[in-house]
Amino acid sequence: MSRIAIIGAGAWGTGLAIVLGRKKTHAVRIWANETDVCESITKSHVNERFLPGFTLPESVQATNDLANALEGADVVVSVMPSQHCRSLFVRMAPSLRPETIFVSCTKGLENGSLLRMTEVIADVLETRRKFAPRVGALSGPSFAKEVARGDPTAVTVASSDSELARVVQDAFNDSRFRVYTNDDVIGVELGGALKNIIAIAAGVCAGLGLGHNSAAALITRGLAEIARLTVACGGRLDTMAGLAGLGDLVLTCTGDLSRNRSVGVELGQGRRLPDIIAGMHGTVAEGVFTTKAAVGLARKKGVEMPITEQMYAILEDRKSPQQAIDELMTRAAKPEVS
């Protein structure tokens, strides 16, 4: 029986626990930072705070103790918010082993370092434990609520280690959760992180009352600038046409369950960002944190990302959403493909 530790009991971590717990060959422990979440899962097998209404399999156990969650784990599934990835792996490091497989399911970039999550994990463990971890990234169009409900879902796991990718594919794959493999870790991680920024912009358009023309233009041009940065960082263009690129972008830009889109809707309706975040009750819209890092990475690589730059101005400088759209529409005319 495989021992699997899930670090992070938000909606996505809980959804993945339901997927993994469906297999009788897995013993799953999920670590929750919040005491009430651990108690809720232990008593009723439901995460009442972050994913109410969905029962976790009996094979899933919850704990607030990191060492307990990680004890004997063959696979560690990392599902914490991006801004907590480094600090949690520092805390986890003494309990981690070189033979363990790590699966990063966090879609974001680290502010300051501009690192992707698999790079953060590697940086911590190479520094603290002196070993290079076996790590992959799982991403794709997947709302936690729909995964928990059992809706057919397809994602991809990326790793340069083909054996790791196969093990993760086998661990997650079932009749309702299909996992493909990919060796483009850069493309898969950047696609998952950067689409959240475009999703906030899509929400802004909806909040302003704009129609389908605007949404289609935004998604298409958003994909173009995500692809430019991905290729500049060493990722592949074809990944952007796949589940972690176009698939996830369309989902988060159009789906009502998208937290990033919901933040954008409220921005478009004139609400201030601090008030929006205060009303999210502990849930996270990764795009809010990723935008600053994305702008820094784009400038470092000399890549033009006009939508991302305007979203940064809205989020950080309180620029008017309407002014941002006006500036995007009145930029110098140019070929679509160059």
mmCIF file of C-alpha atoms in Angstrom:
data_model
loop_
_atom_site.group_PDB
_atom_site.id
_atom_site.type_symbol
_atom_site.label_atom_id
_atom_site.label_comp_id
_atom_site.label_asym_id
_atom_site.label_seq_id
_atom_site.Cartn_x
_atom_site.Cartn_y
_atom_site.Cartn_z
ATOM 1 C CA MET A 1 0.000 0.000 0.000
ATOM 2 C CA SER A 2 1.311 3.447 -0.965
ATOM 3 C CA ARG A 3 1.533 6.069 1.756
ATOM 4 C CA ILE A 4 0.608 9.498 0.407
ATOM 5 C CA ALA A 5 0.879 12.785 2.315
ATOM 6 C CA ILE A 6 -1.116 15.791 1.104
ATOM 7 C CA ILE A 7 0.213 19.059 2.516
ATOM 8 C CA GLY A 8 -2.566 21.613 2.421
ATOM 9 C CA ALA A 9 -6.251 21.026 3.185
ATOM 10 C CA GLY A 10 -7.848 23.802 1.197
ATOM 11 C CA ALA A 11 -10.428 22.994 -1.452
ATOM 12 C CA TRP A 12 -7.877 21.687 -3.963
ATOM 13 C CA GLY A 13 -5.967 19.577 -1.446
ATOM 14 C CA THR A 14 -9.264 18.111 -0.244
ATOM 15 C CA GLY A 15 -10.400 17.388 -3.801
ATOM 16 C CA LEU A 16 -7.148 15.547 -4.495
ATOM 17 C CA ALA A 17 -7.547 13.608 -1.233
ATOM 18 C CA ILE A 18 -10.928 12.406 -2.500
ATOM 19 C CA VAL A 19 -9.336 11.297 -5.783
ATOM 20 C CA LEU A 20 -6.445 9.492 -4.130
ATOM 21 C CA GLY A 21 -8.610 8.057 -1.353
ATOM 22 C CA ARG A 22 -10.878 6.340 -3.880
ATOM 23 C CA LYS A 23 -8.073 3.845 -4.519
ATOM 24 C CA LYS A 24 -7.921 1.041 -1.964
ATOM 25 C CA THR A 25 -4.161 0.784 -2.546
ATOM 26 C CA HIS A 26 -3.487 4.205 -0.976
ATOM 27 C CA ALA A 27 -3.239 5.278 2.654
ATOM 28 C CA VAL A 28 -3.713 9.051 2.572
ATOM 29 C CA ARG A 29 -2.908 11.589 5.267
ATOM 30 C CA ILE A 30 -3.856 15.222 4.734
ATOM 31 C CA TRP A 31 -2.193 17.975 6.760
ATOM 32 C CA ALA A 32 -4.322 20.956 7.681
ATOM 33 C CA ASN A 33 -3.000 24.180 9.149
ATOM 34 C CA GLU A 34 -6.420 24.944 10.656
ATOM 35 C CA THR A 35 -7.473 22.972 13.738
ATOM 36 C CA ASP A 36 -11.172 23.120 12.838
ATOM 37 C CA VAL A 37 -10.494 21.632 9.399
ATOM 38 C CA CYS A 38 -8.641 18.693 10.935
ATOM 39 C CA GLU A 39 -11.434 18.146 13.465
ATOM 40 C CA SER A 40 -14.110 18.358 10.777
ATOM 41 C CA ILE A 41 -12.422 15.768 8.565
ATOM 42 C CA THR A 42 -11.692 13.473 11.516
ATOM 43 C CA LYS A 43 -15.233 13.583 12.919
ATOM 44 C CA SER A 44 -17.383 13.687 9.780
ATOM 45 C CA HIS A 45 -14.972 13.085 6.857
ATOM 46 C CA VAL A 46 -16.053 16.457 5.412
ATOM 47 C CA ASN A 47 -13.975 19.642 5.118
ATOM 48 C CA GLU A 48 -16.750 21.973 6.240
ATOM 49 C CA ARG A 49 -14.634 25.117 5.879
ATOM 50 C CA PHE A 50 -13.162 24.750 2.396
ATOM 51 C CA LEU A 51 -15.141 22.038 0.574
ATOM 52 C CA PRO A 52 -18.456 21.409 2.325
ATOM 53 C CA GLY A 53 -20.883 18.835 1.008
ATOM 54 C CA PHE A 54 -18.312 16.267 -0.142
ATOM 55 C CA THR A 55 -17.372 13.177 1.872
ATOM 56 C CA LEU A 56 -13.756 12.045 1.952
ATOM 57 C CA PRO A 57 -13.079 8.297 1.747
ATOM 58 C CA GLU A 58 -12.479 6.450 5.013
ATOM 59 C CA SER A 59 -8.848 5.860 3.961
ATOM 60 C CA VAL A 60 -8.103 9.600 4.330
ATOM 61 C CA GLN A 61 -6.878 10.704 7.744
ATOM 62 C CA ALA A 62 -6.343 14.322 8.781
ATOM 63 C CA THR A 63 -3.682 15.755 11.065
ATOM 64 C CA ASN A 64 -2.329 19.121 12.214
ATOM 65 C CA ASP A 65 1.117 17.556 12.802
ATOM 66 C CA LEU A 66 3.474 17.831 9.812
ATOM 67 C CA ALA A 67 5.825 15.075 11.016
ATOM 68 C CA ASN A 68 2.853 12.753 11.507
ATOM 69 C CA ALA A 69 1.533 13.496 8.024
ATOM 70 C CA LEU A 70 4.927 12.843 6.440
ATOM 71 C CA GLU A 71 5.904 9.717 8.379
ATOM 72 C CA GLY A 72 6.761 6.949 5.923
ATOM 73 C CA ALA A 73 5.301 8.856 2.953
ATOM 74 C CA ASP A 74 6.185 7.468 -0.468
ATOM 75 C CA VAL A 75 4.582 10.451 -2.224
ATOM 76 C CA VAL A 76 4.244 14.016 -0.899
ATOM 77 C CA VAL A 77 1.595 16.113 -2.650
ATOM 78 C CA SER A 78 2.268 19.817 -2.137
ATOM 79 C CA VAL A 79 -0.945 21.907 -2.270
ATOM 80 C CA MET A 80 -0.215 24.932 -0.081
ATOM 81 C CA PRO A 81 -0.583 28.558 -1.289
ATOM 82 C CA SER A 82 2.531 29.679 -3.170
ATOM 83 C CA GLN A 83 3.543 32.283 -0.580
ATOM 84 C CA HIS A 84 3.780 29.521 2.068
ATOM 85 C CA CYS A 85 5.639 26.913 -0.021
ATOM 86 C CA ARG A 86 9.168 27.807 1.095
ATOM 87 C CA SER A 87 8.396 28.190 4.795
ATOM 88 C CA LEU A 88 6.465 24.923 4.915
ATOM 89 C CA PHE A 89 9.197 22.964 3.146
ATOM 90 C CA VAL A 90 11.737 24.404 5.583
ATOM 91 C CA ARG A 91 9.576 23.006 8.400
ATOM 92 C CA MET A 92 9.094 19.708 6.543
ATOM 93 C CA ALA A 93 12.732 19.205 5.560
ATOM 94 C CA PRO A 94 13.829 17.140 8.605
ATOM 95 C CA SER A 95 11.061 14.599 7.873
ATOM 96 C CA LEU A 96 11.752 14.210 4.146
ATOM 97 C CA ARG A 97 13.772 11.464 2.438
ATOM 98 C CA PRO A 98 15.691 11.426 -0.877
ATOM 99 C CA GLU A 99 13.636 8.501 -2.208
ATOM 100 C CA THR A 100 10.319 10.309 -1.711
ATOM 101 C CA ILE A 101 8.405 11.502 -4.779
ATOM 102 C CA PHE A 102 7.149 15.099 -4.625
ATOM 103 C CA VAL A 103 4.173 16.363 -6.622
ATOM 104 C CA SER A 104 3.648 20.126 -6.689
ATOM 105 C CA CYS A 105 0.008 21.095 -7.280
ATOM 106 C CA THR A 106 0.427 24.783 -6.404
ATOM 107 C CA LYS A 107 -0.057 27.197 -9.318
ATOM 108 C CA GLY A 108 2.055 30.244 -8.584
ATOM 109 C CA LEU A 109 5.448 31.956 -8.553
ATOM 110 C CA GLU A 110 7.471 32.983 -5.512
ATOM 111 C CA ASN A 111 7.770 36.729 -5.074
ATOM 112 C CA GLY A 112 11.340 37.972 -4.764
ATOM 113 C CA SER A 113 13.095 34.884 -6.134
ATOM 114 C CA LEU A 114 10.693 34.565 -9.149
ATOM 115 C CA LEU A 115 11.019 30.790 -8.817
ATOM 116 C CA ARG A 116 8.444 28.211 -9.847
ATOM 117 C CA MET A 117 7.193 25.919 -7.075
ATOM 118 C CA THR A 118 9.269 22.886 -8.098
ATOM 119 C CA GLU A 119 12.307 25.181 -8.024
ATOM 120 C CA VAL A 120 11.410 26.383 -4.531
ATOM 121 C CA ILE A 121 11.106 22.786 -3.327
ATOM 122 C CA ALA A 122 14.451 21.863 -4.887
ATOM 123 C CA ASP A 123 16.138 24.965 -3.461
ATOM 124 C CA VAL A 124 15.005 24.190 0.080
ATOM 125 C CA LEU A 125 15.900 20.506 0.041
ATOM 126 C CA GLU A 126 19.230 20.924 -1.737
ATOM 127 C CA THR A 127 20.186 23.577 0.829
ATOM 128 C CA ARG A 128 18.729 22.005 3.977
ATOM 129 C CA ARG A 129 19.037 18.264 3.302
ATOM 130 C CA LYS A 130 21.732 18.180 0.603
ATOM 131 C CA PHE A 131 19.741 16.076 -1.858
ATOM 132 C CA ALA A 132 18.080 16.884 -5.175
ATOM 133 C CA PRO A 133 14.415 15.883 -4.821
ATOM 134 C CA ARG A 134 12.469 13.841 -7.356
ATOM 135 C CA VAL A 135 9.730 16.334 -8.137
ATOM 136 C CA GLY A 136 6.973 16.818 -10.693
ATOM 137 C CA ALA A 137 4.209 19.358 -11.276
ATOM 138 C CA LEU A 138 0.537 18.473 -11.676
ATOM 139 C CA SER A 139 -1.635 21.047 -13.440
ATOM 140 C CA GLY A 140 -4.585 21.460 -15.782
ATOM 141 C CA PRO A 141 -8.230 22.573 -15.872
ATOM 142 C CA SER A 142 -9.622 21.326 -12.571
ATOM 143 C CA PHE A 143 -12.026 23.059 -10.213
ATOM 144 C CA ALA A 144 -11.850 21.345 -6.830
ATOM 145 C CA LYS A 145 -15.638 21.170 -6.429
ATOM 146 C CA GLU A 146 -16.091 19.393 -9.762
ATOM 147 C CA VAL A 147 -13.226 16.989 -9.046
ATOM 148 C CA ALA A 148 -14.776 16.165 -5.665
ATOM 149 C CA ARG A 149 -18.152 15.622 -7.344
ATOM 150 C CA GLY A 150 -16.586 13.090 -9.694
ATOM 151 C CA ASP A 151 -16.967 15.058 -12.928
ATOM 152 C CA PRO A 152 -14.634 13.684 -15.639
ATOM 153 C CA THR A 153 -11.425 15.720 -15.410
ATOM 154 C CA ALA A 154 -8.121 15.631 -17.325
ATOM 155 C CA VAL A 155 -4.822 17.028 -16.053
ATOM 156 C CA THR A 156 -1.143 16.566 -16.789
ATOM 157 C CA VAL A 157 1.874 15.733 -14.636
ATOM 158 C CA ALA A 158 5.211 17.127 -15.791
ATOM 159 C CA SER A 159 8.661 15.878 -14.888
ATOM 160 C CA SER A 160 11.997 15.314 -16.565
ATOM 161 C CA ASP A 161 11.991 11.986 -14.681
ATOM 162 C CA SER A 162 9.824 9.693 -16.808
ATOM 163 C CA GLU A 163 9.593 7.059 -14.080
ATOM 164 C CA LEU A 164 8.311 9.652 -11.603
ATOM 165 C CA ALA A 165 5.710 10.822 -14.108
ATOM 166 C CA ARG A 166 4.527 7.237 -14.602
ATOM 167 C CA VAL A 167 4.267 6.603 -10.850
ATOM 168 C CA VAL A 168 2.262 9.801 -10.317
ATOM 169 C CA GLN A 169 0.055 9.015 -13.307
ATOM 170 C CA ASP A 170 -0.720 5.580 -11.882
ATOM 171 C CA ALA A 171 -1.321 6.967 -8.397
ATOM 172 C CA PHE A 172 -3.909 9.560 -9.478
ATOM 173 C CA ASN A 173 -5.436 8.005 -12.579
ATOM 174 C CA ASP A 174 -8.946 6.531 -12.427
ATOM 175 C CA SER A 175 -12.199 6.541 -14.410
ATOM 176 C CA ARG A 176 -13.048 10.097 -13.309
ATOM 177 C CA PHE A 177 -9.596 11.686 -13.109
ATOM 178 C CA ARG A 178 -7.400 11.165 -16.187
ATOM 179 C CA VAL A 179 -3.706 12.061 -15.947
ATOM 180 C CA TYR A 180 -1.440 12.632 -18.941
ATOM 181 C CA THR A 181 2.343 12.947 -18.751
ATOM 182 C CA ASN A 182 4.584 15.720 -20.056
ATOM 183 C CA ASP A 183 8.305 16.418 -19.750
ATOM 184 C CA ASP A 184 7.981 20.218 -20.031
ATOM 185 C CA VAL A 185 7.999 21.240 -16.358
ATOM 186 C CA ILE A 186 8.641 24.894 -17.178
ATOM 187 C CA GLY A 187 5.709 25.142 -19.561
ATOM 188 C CA VAL A 188 3.288 23.272 -17.314
ATOM 189 C CA GLU A 189 4.144 25.339 -14.247
ATOM 190 C CA LEU A 190 4.157 28.708 -15.997
ATOM 191 C CA GLY A 191 0.907 27.928 -17.787
ATOM 192 C CA GLY A 192 -0.736 27.108 -14.462
ATOM 193 C CA ALA A 193 0.630 30.171 -12.700
ATOM 194 C CA LEU A 194 0.210 32.862 -15.349
ATOM 195 C CA LYS A 195 -3.342 31.956 -16.405
ATOM 196 C CA ASN A 196 -4.550 33.172 -13.008
ATOM 197 C CA ILE A 197 -3.534 36.722 -13.918
ATOM 198 C CA ILE A 198 -5.486 36.602 -17.169
ATOM 199 C CA ALA A 199 -8.446 35.151 -15.252
ATOM 200 C CA ILE A 200 -8.515 38.205 -12.979
ATOM 201 C CA ALA A 201 -8.488 40.376 -16.102
ATOM 202 C CA ALA A 202 -11.378 38.347 -17.541
ATOM 203 C CA GLY A 203 -13.298 38.966 -14.352
ATOM 204 C CA VAL A 204 -12.608 42.688 -14.631
ATOM 205 C CA CYS A 205 -14.174 42.664 -18.097
ATOM 206 C CA ALA A 206 -17.235 40.861 -16.746
ATOM 207 C CA GLY A 207 -17.478 43.274 -13.834
ATOM 208 C CA LEU A 208 -17.453 46.178 -16.264
ATOM 209 C CA GLY A 209 -20.319 44.582 -18.177
ATOM 210 C CA LEU A 210 -18.292 43.777 -21.287
ATOM 211 C CA GLY A 211 -19.391 40.954 -23.579
ATOM 212 C CA HIS A 212 -18.046 37.861 -25.306
ATOM 213 C CA ASN A 213 -15.965 39.778 -27.864
ATOM 214 C CA SER A 214 -13.871 41.262 -25.072
ATOM 215 C CA ALA A 215 -13.495 37.938 -23.254
ATOM 216 C CA ALA A 216 -12.396 36.107 -26.415
ATOM 217 C CA ALA A 217 -9.851 38.797 -27.270
ATOM 218 C CA LEU A 218 -8.484 38.783 -23.732
ATOM 219 C CA ILE A 219 -8.112 34.993 -23.557
ATOM 220 C CA THR A 220 -6.410 34.838 -26.961
ATOM 221 C CA ARG A 221 -3.983 37.682 -26.345
ATOM 222 C CA GLY A 222 -3.435 36.470 -22.795
ATOM 223 C CA LEU A 223 -2.372 33.094 -24.137
ATOM 224 C CA ALA A 224 0.003 34.836 -26.540
ATOM 225 C CA GLU A 225 1.846 36.648 -23.763
ATOM 226 C CA ILE A 226 1.928 33.575 -21.510
ATOM 227 C CA ALA A 227 3.478 31.662 -24.412
ATOM 228 C CA ARG A 228 6.097 34.374 -25.019
ATOM 229 C CA LEU A 229 7.304 34.237 -21.429
ATOM 230 C CA THR A 230 7.189 30.447 -21.302
ATOM 231 C CA VAL A 231 9.382 30.085 -24.377
ATOM 232 C CA ALA A 232 11.782 32.770 -23.089
ATOM 233 C CA CYS A 233 12.158 30.741 -19.870
ATOM 234 C CA GLY A 234 12.885 27.514 -21.766
ATOM 235 C CA GLY A 235 9.409 25.996 -21.968
ATOM 236 C CA ARG A 236 7.797 24.658 -25.120
ATOM 237 C CA LEU A 237 5.189 26.375 -27.252
ATOM 238 C CA ASP A 238 3.193 23.173 -27.777
ATOM 239 C CA THR A 239 2.549 22.914 -24.039
ATOM 240 C CA MET A 240 0.537 26.123 -24.293
ATOM 241 C CA ALA A 241 -1.955 24.339 -26.563
ATOM 242 C CA GLY A 242 -2.491 21.623 -23.959
ATOM 243 C CA LEU A 243 -4.258 21.071 -20.654
ATOM 244 C CA ALA A 244 -1.871 23.197 -18.574
ATOM 245 C CA GLY A 245 -1.997 26.024 -21.121
ATOM 246 C CA LEU A 246 -5.134 26.696 -23.124
ATOM 247 C CA GLY A 247 -7.257 24.245 -21.140
ATOM 248 C CA ASP A 248 -6.604 25.804 -17.746
ATOM 249 C CA LEU A 249 -6.739 29.337 -19.152
ATOM 250 C CA VAL A 250 -10.212 28.871 -20.648
ATOM 251 C CA LEU A 251 -11.493 27.273 -17.443
ATOM 252 C CA THR A 252 -10.317 29.999 -15.089
ATOM 253 C CA CYS A 253 -11.320 32.838 -17.397
ATOM 254 C CA THR A 254 -14.884 31.613 -17.954
ATOM 255 C CA GLY A 255 -15.880 29.406 -15.012
ATOM 256 C CA ASP A 256 -18.001 30.771 -12.186
ATOM 257 C CA LEU A 257 -16.025 28.654 -9.679
ATOM 258 C CA SER A 258 -12.789 30.540 -10.469
ATOM 259 C CA ARG A 259 -11.656 32.550 -7.447
ATOM 260 C CA ASN A 260 -9.319 34.610 -9.628
ATOM 261 C CA ARG A 261 -12.116 35.539 -12.014
ATOM 262 C CA SER A 262 -14.350 36.388 -9.055
ATOM 263 C CA VAL A 263 -11.739 38.807 -7.696
ATOM 264 C CA GLY A 264 -11.618 40.469 -11.112
ATOM 265 C CA VAL A 265 -15.408 40.796 -11.272
ATOM 266 C CA GLU A 266 -15.413 42.684 -7.983
ATOM 267 C CA LEU A 267 -12.528 44.897 -9.097
ATOM 268 C CA GLY A 268 -14.460 45.723 -12.259
ATOM 269 C CA GLN A 269 -17.463 46.636 -10.126
ATOM 270 C CA GLY A 270 -15.380 49.140 -8.204
ATOM 271 C CA ARG A 271 -14.501 47.290 -4.989
ATOM 272 C CA ARG A 272 -11.053 47.753 -3.431
ATOM 273 C CA LEU A 273 -8.671 44.790 -3.387
ATOM 274 C CA PRO A 274 -8.147 44.716 0.425
ATOM 275 C CA ASP A 275 -11.920 44.555 0.936
ATOM 276 C CA ILE A 276 -12.234 41.749 -1.629
ATOM 277 C CA ILE A 277 -9.475 39.698 0.023
ATOM 278 C CA ALA A 278 -10.985 40.260 3.471
ATOM 279 C CA GLY A 279 -14.236 38.781 2.207
ATOM 280 C CA MET A 280 -12.619 35.578 0.912
ATOM 281 C CA HIS A 281 -12.484 34.031 4.408
ATOM 282 C CA GLY A 282 -9.093 32.384 4.101
ATOM 283 C CA THR A 283 -9.381 31.149 0.531
ATOM 284 C CA VAL A 284 -6.683 32.245 -1.921
ATOM 285 C CA ALA A 285 -6.709 33.738 -5.412
ATOM 286 C CA GLU A 286 -3.169 32.887 -6.531
ATOM 287 C CA GLY A 287 -3.196 35.455 -9.339
ATOM 288 C CA VAL A 288 -3.134 38.295 -6.817
ATOM 289 C CA PHE A 289 0.219 37.075 -5.485
ATOM 290 C CA THR A 290 1.628 35.893 -8.828
ATOM 291 C CA THR A 291 1.149 39.121 -10.789
ATOM 292 C CA LYS A 292 4.072 40.951 -9.183
ATOM 293 C CA ALA A 293 6.413 37.997 -9.715
ATOM 294 C CA ALA A 294 5.234 37.574 -13.316
ATOM 295 C CA VAL A 295 5.970 41.220 -14.090
ATOM 296 C CA GLY A 296 9.421 40.839 -12.556
ATOM 297 C CA LEU A 297 10.134 37.670 -14.531
ATOM 298 C CA ALA A 298 8.918 39.234 -17.793
ATOM 299 C CA ARG A 299 11.131 42.281 -17.297
ATOM 300 C CA LYS A 300 14.090 40.051 -16.436
ATOM 301 C CA LYS A 301 13.589 38.079 -19.655
ATOM 302 C CA GLY A 302 12.797 41.165 -21.778
ATOM 303 C CA VAL A 303 9.313 39.862 -22.668
ATOM 304 C CA GLU A 304 6.388 42.158 -23.399
ATOM 305 C CA MET A 305 3.281 41.262 -21.349
ATOM 306 C CA PRO A 306 0.850 44.181 -21.663
ATOM 307 C CA ILE A 307 -2.176 42.509 -20.028
ATOM 308 C CA THR A 308 -0.083 41.362 -17.067
ATOM 309 C CA GLU A 309 1.446 44.860 -16.725
ATOM 310 C CA GLN A 310 -2.006 46.454 -16.661
ATOM 311 C CA MET A 311 -3.242 43.949 -14.088
ATOM 312 C CA TYR A 312 -0.229 44.781 -11.935
ATOM 313 C CA ALA A 313 -1.159 48.474 -12.164
ATOM 314 C CA ILE A 314 -4.751 47.696 -11.135
ATOM 315 C CA LEU A 315 -3.746 45.447 -8.226
ATOM 316 C CA GLU A 316 -0.738 47.362 -6.931
ATOM 317 C CA ASP A 317 -1.343 50.972 -7.976
ATOM 318 C CA ARG A 318 -5.181 51.020 -7.865
ATOM 319 C CA LYS A 319 -5.371 51.978 -11.506
ATOM 320 C CA SER A 320 -8.877 52.289 -12.916
ATOM 321 C CA PRO A 321 -9.882 49.087 -14.760
ATOM 322 C CA GLN A 322 -11.470 51.168 -17.516
ATOM 323 C CA GLN A 323 -8.255 53.159 -17.960
ATOM 324 C CA ALA A 324 -6.264 49.915 -18.184
ATOM 325 C CA ILE A 325 -8.554 48.638 -20.951
ATOM 326 C CA ASP A 326 -8.372 51.940 -22.807
ATOM 327 C CA GLU A 327 -4.557 51.789 -22.757
ATOM 328 C CA LEU A 328 -4.530 48.188 -23.972
ATOM 329 C CA MET A 329 -6.848 49.048 -26.862
ATOM 330 C CA THR A 330 -4.901 52.163 -27.926
ATOM 331 C CA ARG A 331 -1.425 50.593 -27.956
ATOM 332 C CA ALA A 332 0.535 50.961 -31.185
ATOM 333 C CA ALA A 333 -0.895 48.771 -33.970
ATOM 334 C CA LYS A 334 1.181 45.710 -34.847
ATOM 335 C CA PRO A 335 0.986 42.305 -36.583
ATOM 336 C CA GLU A 336 -0.812 39.573 -34.670
ATOM 337 C CA VAL A 337 2.079 37.137 -35.170
ATOM 338 C CA SER A 338 5.650 38.336 -35.283
#
